[in-house]
PDB file of C-alpha atoms in Angstrom:
ATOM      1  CA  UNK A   1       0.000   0.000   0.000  1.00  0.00           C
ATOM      2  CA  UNK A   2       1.382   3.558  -1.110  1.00  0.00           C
ATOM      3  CA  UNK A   3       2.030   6.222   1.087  1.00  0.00           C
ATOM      4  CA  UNK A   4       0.357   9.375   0.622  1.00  0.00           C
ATOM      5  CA  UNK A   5       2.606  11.888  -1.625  1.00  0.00           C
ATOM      6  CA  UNK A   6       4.210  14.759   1.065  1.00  0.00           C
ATOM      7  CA  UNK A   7       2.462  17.752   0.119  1.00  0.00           C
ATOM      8  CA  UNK A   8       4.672  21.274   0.650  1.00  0.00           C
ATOM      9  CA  UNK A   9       3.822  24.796   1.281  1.00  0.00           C
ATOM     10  CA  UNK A  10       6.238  27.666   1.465  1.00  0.00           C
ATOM     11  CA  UNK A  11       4.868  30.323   3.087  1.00  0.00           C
ATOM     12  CA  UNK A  12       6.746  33.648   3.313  1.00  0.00           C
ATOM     13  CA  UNK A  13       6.542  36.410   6.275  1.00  0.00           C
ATOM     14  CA  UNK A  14       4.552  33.054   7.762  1.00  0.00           C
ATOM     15  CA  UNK A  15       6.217  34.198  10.819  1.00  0.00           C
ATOM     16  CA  UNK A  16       3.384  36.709  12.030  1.00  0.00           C
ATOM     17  CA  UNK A  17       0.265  38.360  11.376  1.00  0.00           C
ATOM     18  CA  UNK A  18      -1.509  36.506   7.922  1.00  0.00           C
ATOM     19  CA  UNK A  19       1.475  34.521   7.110  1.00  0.00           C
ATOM     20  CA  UNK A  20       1.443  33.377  10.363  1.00  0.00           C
ATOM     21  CA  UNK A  21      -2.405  32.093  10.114  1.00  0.00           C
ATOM     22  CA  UNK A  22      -1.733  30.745   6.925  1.00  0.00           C
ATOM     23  CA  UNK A  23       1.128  28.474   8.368  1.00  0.00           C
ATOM     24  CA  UNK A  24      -0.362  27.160  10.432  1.00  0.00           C
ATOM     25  CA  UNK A  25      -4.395  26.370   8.941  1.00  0.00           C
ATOM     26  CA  UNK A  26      -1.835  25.237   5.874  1.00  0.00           C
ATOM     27  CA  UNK A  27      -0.590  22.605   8.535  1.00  0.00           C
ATOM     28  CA  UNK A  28      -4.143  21.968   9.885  1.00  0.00           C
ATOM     29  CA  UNK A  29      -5.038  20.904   5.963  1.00  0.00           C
ATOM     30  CA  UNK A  30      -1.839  18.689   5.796  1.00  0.00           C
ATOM     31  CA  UNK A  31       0.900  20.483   4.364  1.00  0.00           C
ATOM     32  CA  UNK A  32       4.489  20.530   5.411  1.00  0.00           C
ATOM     33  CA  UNK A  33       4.877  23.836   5.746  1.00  0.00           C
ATOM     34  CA  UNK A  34       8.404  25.918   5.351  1.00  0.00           C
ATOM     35  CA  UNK A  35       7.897  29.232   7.249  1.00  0.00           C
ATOM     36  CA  UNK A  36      10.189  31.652   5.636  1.00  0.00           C
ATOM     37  CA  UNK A  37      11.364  34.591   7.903  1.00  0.00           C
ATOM     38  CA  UNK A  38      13.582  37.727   6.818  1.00  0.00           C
ATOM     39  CA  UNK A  39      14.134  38.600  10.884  1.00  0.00           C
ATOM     40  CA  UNK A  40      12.155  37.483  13.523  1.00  0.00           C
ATOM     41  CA  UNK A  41      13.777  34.712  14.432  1.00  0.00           C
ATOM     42  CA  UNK A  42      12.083  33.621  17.874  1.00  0.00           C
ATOM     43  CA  UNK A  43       8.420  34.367  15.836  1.00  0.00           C
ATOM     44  CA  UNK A  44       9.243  31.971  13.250  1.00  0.00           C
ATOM     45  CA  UNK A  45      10.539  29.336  16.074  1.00  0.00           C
ATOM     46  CA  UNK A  46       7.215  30.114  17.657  1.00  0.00           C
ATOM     47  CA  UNK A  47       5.271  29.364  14.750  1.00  0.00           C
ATOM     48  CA  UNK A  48       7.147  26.049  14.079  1.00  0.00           C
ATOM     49  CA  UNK A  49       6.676  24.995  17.496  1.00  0.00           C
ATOM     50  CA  UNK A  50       2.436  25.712  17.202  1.00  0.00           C
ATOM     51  CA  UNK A  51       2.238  23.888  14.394  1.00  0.00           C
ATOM     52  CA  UNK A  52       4.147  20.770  15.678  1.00  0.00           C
ATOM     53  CA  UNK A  53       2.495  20.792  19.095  1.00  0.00           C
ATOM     54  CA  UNK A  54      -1.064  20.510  17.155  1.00  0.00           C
ATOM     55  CA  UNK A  55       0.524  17.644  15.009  1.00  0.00           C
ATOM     56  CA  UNK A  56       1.743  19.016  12.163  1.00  0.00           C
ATOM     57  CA  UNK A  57       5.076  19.771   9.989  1.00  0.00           C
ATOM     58  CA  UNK A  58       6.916  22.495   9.547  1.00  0.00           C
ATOM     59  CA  UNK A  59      10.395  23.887   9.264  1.00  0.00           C
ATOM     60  CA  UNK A  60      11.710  27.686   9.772  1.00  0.00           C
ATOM     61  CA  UNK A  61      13.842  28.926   6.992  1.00  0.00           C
ATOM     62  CA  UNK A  62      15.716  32.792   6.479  1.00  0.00           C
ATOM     63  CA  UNK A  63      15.630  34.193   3.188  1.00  0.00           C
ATOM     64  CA  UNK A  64      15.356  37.937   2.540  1.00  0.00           C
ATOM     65  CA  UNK A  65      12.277  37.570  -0.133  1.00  0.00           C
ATOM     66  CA  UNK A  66      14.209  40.411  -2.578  1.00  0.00           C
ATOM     67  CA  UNK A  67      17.522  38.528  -2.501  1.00  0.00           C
ATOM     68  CA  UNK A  68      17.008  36.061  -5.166  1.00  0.00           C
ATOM     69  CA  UNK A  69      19.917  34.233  -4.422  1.00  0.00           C
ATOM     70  CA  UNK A  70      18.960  33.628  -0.732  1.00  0.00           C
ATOM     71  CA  UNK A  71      15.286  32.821  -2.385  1.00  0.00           C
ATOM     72  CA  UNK A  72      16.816  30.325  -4.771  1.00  0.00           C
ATOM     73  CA  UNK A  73      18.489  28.973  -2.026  1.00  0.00           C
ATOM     74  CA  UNK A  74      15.492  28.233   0.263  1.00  0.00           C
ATOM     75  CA  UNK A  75      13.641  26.999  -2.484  1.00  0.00           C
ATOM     76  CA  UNK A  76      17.155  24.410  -3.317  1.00  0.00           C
ATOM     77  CA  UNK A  77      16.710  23.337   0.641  1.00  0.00           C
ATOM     78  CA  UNK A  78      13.000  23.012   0.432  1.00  0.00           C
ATOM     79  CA  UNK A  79      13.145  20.430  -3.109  1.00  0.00           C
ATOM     80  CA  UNK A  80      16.541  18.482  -1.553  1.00  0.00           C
ATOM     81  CA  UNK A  81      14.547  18.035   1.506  1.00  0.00           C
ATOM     82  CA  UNK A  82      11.033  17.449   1.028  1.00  0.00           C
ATOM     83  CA  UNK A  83      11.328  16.241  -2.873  1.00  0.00           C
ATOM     84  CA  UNK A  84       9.205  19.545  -4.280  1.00  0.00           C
ATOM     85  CA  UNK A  85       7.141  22.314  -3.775  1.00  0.00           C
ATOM     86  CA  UNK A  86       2.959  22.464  -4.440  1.00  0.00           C
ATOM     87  CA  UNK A  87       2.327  25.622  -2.458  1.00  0.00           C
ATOM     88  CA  UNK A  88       3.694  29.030  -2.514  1.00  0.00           C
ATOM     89  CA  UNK A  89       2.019  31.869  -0.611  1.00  0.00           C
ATOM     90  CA  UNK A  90       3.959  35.290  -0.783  1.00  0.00           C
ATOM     91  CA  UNK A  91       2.837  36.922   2.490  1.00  0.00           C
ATOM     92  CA  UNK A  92       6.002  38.864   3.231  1.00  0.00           C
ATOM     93  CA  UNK A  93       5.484  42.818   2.730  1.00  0.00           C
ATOM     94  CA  UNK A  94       5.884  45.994   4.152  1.00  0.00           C
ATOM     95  CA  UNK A  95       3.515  48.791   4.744  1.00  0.00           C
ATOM     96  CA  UNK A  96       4.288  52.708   5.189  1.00  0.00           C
ATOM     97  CA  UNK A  97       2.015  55.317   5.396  1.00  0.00           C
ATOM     98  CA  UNK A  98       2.430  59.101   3.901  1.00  0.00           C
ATOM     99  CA  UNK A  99       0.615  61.559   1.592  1.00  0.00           C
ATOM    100  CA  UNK A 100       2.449  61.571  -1.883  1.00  0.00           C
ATOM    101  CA  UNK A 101       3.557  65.166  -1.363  1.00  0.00           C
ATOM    102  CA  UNK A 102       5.426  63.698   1.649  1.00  0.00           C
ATOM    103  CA  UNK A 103       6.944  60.718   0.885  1.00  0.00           C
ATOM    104  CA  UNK A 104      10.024  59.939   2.008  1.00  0.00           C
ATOM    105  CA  UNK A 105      11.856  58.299  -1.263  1.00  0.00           C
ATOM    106  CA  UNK A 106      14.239  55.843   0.832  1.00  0.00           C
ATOM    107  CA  UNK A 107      11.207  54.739   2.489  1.00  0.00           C
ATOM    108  CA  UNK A 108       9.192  54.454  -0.863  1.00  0.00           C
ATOM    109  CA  UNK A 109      12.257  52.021  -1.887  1.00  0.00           C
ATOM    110  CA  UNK A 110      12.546  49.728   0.859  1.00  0.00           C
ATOM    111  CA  UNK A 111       8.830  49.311   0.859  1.00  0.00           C
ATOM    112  CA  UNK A 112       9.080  48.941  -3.002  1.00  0.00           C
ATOM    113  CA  UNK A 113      12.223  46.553  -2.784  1.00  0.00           C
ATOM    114  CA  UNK A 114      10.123  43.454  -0.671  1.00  0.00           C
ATOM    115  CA  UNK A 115       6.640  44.373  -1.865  1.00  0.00           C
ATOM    116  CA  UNK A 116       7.477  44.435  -5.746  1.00  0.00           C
ATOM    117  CA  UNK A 117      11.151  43.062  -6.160  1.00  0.00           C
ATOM    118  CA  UNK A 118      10.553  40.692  -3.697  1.00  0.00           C
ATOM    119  CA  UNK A 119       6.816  39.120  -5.148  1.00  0.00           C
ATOM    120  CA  UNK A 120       8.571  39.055  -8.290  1.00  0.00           C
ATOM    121  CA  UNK A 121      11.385  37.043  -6.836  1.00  0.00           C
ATOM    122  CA  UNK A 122       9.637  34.599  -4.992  1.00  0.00           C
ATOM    123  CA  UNK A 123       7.144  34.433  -8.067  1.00  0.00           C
ATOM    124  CA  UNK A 124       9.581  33.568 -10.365  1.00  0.00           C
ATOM    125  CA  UNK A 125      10.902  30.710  -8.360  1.00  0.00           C
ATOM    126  CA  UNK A 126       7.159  29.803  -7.751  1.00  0.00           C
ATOM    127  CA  UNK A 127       6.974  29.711 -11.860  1.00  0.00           C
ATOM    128  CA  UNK A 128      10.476  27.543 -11.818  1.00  0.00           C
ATOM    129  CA  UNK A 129       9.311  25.168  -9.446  1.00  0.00           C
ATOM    130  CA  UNK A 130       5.972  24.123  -8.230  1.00  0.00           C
ATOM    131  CA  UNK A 131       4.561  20.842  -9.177  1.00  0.00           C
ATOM    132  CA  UNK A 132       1.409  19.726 -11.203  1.00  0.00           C
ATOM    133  CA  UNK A 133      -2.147  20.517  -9.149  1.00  0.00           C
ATOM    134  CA  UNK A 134       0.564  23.634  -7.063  1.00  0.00           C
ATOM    135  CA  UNK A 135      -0.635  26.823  -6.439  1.00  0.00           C
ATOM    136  CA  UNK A 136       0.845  30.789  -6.136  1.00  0.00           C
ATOM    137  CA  UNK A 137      -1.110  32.877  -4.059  1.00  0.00           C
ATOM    138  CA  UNK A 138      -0.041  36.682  -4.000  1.00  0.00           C
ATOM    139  CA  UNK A 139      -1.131  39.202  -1.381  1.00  0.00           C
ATOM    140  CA  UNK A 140      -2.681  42.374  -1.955  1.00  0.00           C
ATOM    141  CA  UNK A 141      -5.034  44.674  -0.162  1.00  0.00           C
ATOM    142  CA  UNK A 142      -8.252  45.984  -0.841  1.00  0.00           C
ATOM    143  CA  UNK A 143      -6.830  49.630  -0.545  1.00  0.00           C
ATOM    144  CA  UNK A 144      -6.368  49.253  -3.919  1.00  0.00           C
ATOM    145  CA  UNK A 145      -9.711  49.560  -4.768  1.00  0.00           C
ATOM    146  CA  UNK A 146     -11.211  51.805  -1.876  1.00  0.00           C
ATOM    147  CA  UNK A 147      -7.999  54.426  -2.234  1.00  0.00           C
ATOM    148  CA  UNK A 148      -7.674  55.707   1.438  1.00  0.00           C
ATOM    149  CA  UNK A 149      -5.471  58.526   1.595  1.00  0.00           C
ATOM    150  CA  UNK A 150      -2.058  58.377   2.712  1.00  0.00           C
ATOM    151  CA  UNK A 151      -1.677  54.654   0.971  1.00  0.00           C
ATOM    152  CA  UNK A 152      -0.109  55.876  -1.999  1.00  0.00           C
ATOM    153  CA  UNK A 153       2.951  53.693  -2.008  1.00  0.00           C
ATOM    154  CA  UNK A 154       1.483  50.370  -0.280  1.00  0.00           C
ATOM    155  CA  UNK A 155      -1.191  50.768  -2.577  1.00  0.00           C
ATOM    156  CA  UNK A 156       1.052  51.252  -5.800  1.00  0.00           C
ATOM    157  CA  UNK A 157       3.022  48.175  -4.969  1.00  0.00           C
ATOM    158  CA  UNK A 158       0.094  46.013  -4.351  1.00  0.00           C
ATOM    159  CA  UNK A 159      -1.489  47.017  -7.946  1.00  0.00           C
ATOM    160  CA  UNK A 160       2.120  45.981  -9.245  1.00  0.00           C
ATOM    161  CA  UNK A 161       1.780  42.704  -7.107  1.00  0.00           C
ATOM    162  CA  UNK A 162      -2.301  41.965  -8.668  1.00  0.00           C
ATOM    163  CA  UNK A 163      -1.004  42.668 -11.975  1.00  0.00           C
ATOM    164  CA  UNK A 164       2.195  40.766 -11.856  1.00  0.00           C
ATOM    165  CA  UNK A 165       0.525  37.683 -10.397  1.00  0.00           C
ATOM    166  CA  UNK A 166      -2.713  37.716 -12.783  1.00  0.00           C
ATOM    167  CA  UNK A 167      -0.065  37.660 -16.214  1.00  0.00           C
ATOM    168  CA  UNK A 168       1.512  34.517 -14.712  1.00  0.00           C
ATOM    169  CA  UNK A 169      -1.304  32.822 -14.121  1.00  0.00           C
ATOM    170  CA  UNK A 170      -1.748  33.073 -18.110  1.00  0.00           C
ATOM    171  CA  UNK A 171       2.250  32.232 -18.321  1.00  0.00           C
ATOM    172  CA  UNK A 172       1.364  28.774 -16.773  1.00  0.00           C
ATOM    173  CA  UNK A 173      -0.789  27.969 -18.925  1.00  0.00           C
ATOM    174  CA  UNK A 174      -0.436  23.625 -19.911  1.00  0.00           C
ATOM    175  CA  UNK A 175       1.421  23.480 -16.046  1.00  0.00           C
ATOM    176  CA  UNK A 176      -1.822  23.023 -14.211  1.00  0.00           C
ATOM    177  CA  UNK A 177      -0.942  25.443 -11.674  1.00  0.00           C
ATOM    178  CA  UNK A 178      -2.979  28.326 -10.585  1.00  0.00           C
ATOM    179  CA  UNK A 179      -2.130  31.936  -9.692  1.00  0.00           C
ATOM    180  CA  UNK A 180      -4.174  34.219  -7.704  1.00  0.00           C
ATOM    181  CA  UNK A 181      -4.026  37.423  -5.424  1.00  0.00           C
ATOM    182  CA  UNK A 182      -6.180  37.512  -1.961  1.00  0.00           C
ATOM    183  CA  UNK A 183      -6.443  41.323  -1.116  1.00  0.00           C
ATOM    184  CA  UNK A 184      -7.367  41.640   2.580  1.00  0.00           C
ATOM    185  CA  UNK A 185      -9.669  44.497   3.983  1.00  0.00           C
ATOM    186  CA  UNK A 186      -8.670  45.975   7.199  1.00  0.00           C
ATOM    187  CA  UNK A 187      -7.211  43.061   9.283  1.00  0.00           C
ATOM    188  CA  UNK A 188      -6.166  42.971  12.910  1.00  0.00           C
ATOM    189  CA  UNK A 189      -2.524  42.395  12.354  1.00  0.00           C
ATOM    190  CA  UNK A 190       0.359  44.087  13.578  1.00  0.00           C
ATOM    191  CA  UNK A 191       1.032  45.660  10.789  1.00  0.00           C
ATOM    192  CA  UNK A 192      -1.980  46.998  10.479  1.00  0.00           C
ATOM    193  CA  UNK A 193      -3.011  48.301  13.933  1.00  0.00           C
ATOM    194  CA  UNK A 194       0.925  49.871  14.372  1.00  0.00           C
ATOM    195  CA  UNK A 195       0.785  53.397  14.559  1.00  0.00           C
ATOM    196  CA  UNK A 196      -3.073  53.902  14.799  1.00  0.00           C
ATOM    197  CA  UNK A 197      -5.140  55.424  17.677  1.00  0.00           C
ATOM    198  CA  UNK A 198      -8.361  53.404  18.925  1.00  0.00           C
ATOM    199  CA  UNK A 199     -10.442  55.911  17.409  1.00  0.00           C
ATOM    200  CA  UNK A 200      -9.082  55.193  14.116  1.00  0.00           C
ATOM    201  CA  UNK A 201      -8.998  51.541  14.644  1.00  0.00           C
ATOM    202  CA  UNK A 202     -13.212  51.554  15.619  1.00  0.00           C
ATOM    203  CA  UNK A 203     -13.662  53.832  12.674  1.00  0.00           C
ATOM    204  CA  UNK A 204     -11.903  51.768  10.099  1.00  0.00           C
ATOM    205  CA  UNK A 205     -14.238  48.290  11.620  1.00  0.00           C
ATOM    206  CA  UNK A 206     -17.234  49.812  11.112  1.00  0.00           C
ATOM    207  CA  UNK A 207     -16.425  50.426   7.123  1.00  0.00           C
ATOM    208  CA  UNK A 208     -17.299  46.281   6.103  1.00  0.00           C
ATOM    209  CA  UNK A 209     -21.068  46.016   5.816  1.00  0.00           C
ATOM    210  CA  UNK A 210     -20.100  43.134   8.842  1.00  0.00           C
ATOM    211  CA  UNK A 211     -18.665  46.068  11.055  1.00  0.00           C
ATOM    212  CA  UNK A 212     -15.618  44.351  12.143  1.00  0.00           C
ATOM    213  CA  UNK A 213     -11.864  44.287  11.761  1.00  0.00           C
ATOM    214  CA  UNK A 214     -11.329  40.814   9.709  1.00  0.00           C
ATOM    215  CA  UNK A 215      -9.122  38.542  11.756  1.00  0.00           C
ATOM    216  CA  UNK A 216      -5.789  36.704  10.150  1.00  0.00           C
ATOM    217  CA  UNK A 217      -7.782  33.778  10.055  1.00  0.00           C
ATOM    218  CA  UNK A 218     -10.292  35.025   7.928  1.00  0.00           C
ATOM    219  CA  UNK A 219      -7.377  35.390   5.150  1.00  0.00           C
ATOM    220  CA  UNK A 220      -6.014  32.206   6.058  1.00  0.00           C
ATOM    221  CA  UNK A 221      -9.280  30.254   5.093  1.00  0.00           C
ATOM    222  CA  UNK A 222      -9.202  31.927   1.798  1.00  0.00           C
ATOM    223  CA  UNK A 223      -5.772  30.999   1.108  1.00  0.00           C
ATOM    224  CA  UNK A 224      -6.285  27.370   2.218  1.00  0.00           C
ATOM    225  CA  UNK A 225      -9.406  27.551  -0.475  1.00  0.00           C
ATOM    226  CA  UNK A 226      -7.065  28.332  -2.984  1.00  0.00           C
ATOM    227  CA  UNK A 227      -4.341  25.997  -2.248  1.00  0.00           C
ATOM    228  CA  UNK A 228      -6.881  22.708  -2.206  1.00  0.00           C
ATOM    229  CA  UNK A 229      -8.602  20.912  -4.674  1.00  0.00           C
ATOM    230  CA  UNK A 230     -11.784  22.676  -4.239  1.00  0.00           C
ATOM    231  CA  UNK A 231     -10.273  25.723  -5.160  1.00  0.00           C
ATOM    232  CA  UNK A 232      -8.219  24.860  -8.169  1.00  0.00           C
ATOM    233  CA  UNK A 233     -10.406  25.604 -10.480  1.00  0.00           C
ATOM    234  CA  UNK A 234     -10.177  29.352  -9.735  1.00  0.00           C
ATOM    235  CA  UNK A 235      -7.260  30.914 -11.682  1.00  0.00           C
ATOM    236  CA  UNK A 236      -6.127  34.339 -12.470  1.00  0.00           C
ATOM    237  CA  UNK A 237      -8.226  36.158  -9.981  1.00  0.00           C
ATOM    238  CA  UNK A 238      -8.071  38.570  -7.165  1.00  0.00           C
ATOM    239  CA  UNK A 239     -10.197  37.995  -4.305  1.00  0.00           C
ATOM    240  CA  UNK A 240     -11.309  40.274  -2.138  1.00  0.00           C
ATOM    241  CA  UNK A 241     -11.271  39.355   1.055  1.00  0.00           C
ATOM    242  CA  UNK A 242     -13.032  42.042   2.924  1.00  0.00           C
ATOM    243  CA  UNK A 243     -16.265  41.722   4.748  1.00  0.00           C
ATOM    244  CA  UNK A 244     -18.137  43.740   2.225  1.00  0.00           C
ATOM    245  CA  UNK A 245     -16.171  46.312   1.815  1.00  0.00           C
ATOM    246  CA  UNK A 246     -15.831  48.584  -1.251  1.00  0.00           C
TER     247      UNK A 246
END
């Protein structure tokens, strides 16, 4: 009797926040999952450790997502190891807020480096490598659509990610492997609720027609959708994943 093929997942910035939820529902679903980490060292080892304790597999690996050598590298680990990859989610990103007219430009390119360079990166290696039935799933945000001020360069790197990830869905065509960008609404992550008062926080909840903050697990079931055999059939999409909002 045949064992049951190992099934991978490489989930980067799965060391918090989303990435974090995805890891580890990812697990919950079967997957071996690789949580990639560019710092954060004791989050990722926490992560590992959840997933283990509930039963599951999973590895922590470091790779700066716009290095594509350290990329390349973690994906080389991942196929010696585990024999190939089926899943990639791109989670990693960065998020800075300023009116246009204020910008700071260094800022602009170190948020530009991981959220563009680095998608491109890890979605070229995604293109390289993932098996028959695999799935890439970008990350975007519905800011891209509702256009709150002071999102300007978050929101101009997630319409770079949607578009890049939406052509190579159409470059895999014959692979059967999907592509497809989940753009959260306003989710209660770190990286979201950093740097905003209460106030803002209970304003921005009551925008979804379901007048609350989604929670990382709300993305993660989304993701775990796409990455399944229920899901495969959707291809080339973005999904927004937002209580309502528009």
């Amino acid at each position: 009797m045949s064992s049951t093929p190992e099934r991978v997942a490489v989930v980067t910035g799965g060391s918090r926040g989303i990435g974090r939820a995805v890891s580890t529902r990812l697990a919950a679903t079967g997957f071996t999952v690789v949580v990639n980490h560019a710092s954060g060292t004791a989050a990722a080892a926490a992560t590992v450790e959840q997933i283990q304790e509930a039963g599951g597999r999973a590895v922590a690996v470091l790779a700066d997502v716009a290095d594509e050598h350290a990329v390349a590298a973690m994906f080389d680990r991942v196929e010696a190891d585990h024999g190939g990859v089926d899943v990639v989610v791109h989670s990693a990103g960065r998020l800075a807020l300023s009116t246009i007219a204020d910008q700071d430009l260094d800022v602009l390119d170190a948020l530009h480096r991981t959220n563009i360079r680095g998608t491109f990166v890890v979605a070229q290696q995604a293109a390289r490598r993932l098996r028959a039935g695999g799935t890439f799933v970008g990350m975007s945000t519905s800011v891209v659509g509702t256009q709150f001020p002071t999102y300007g360069a978050y929101v101009a790197s997630k319409s770079a990610v949607e578009g890049m990830t939406l052509i190579l869905a159409k470059e895999l065509r014959g692979r059967d492997v999907t592509a497809n960008v989940v753009a959260p609404g306003p989710t209660a992550t770190q990286l979201f609720l950093d740097g905003k008062t209460q106030d803002q926080i209970d304003t921005l909840s009551k925008v979804p027609p379901l007048e609350r903050l989604g929670m990382p697990e709300d993305i993660a079931a989304v993701v775990a959708f796409l990455a399944g055999p229920d899901g495969h059939w959707v291809n080339g999409q973005t999904i927004r994943a937002n209580g309502g909002m528009v």
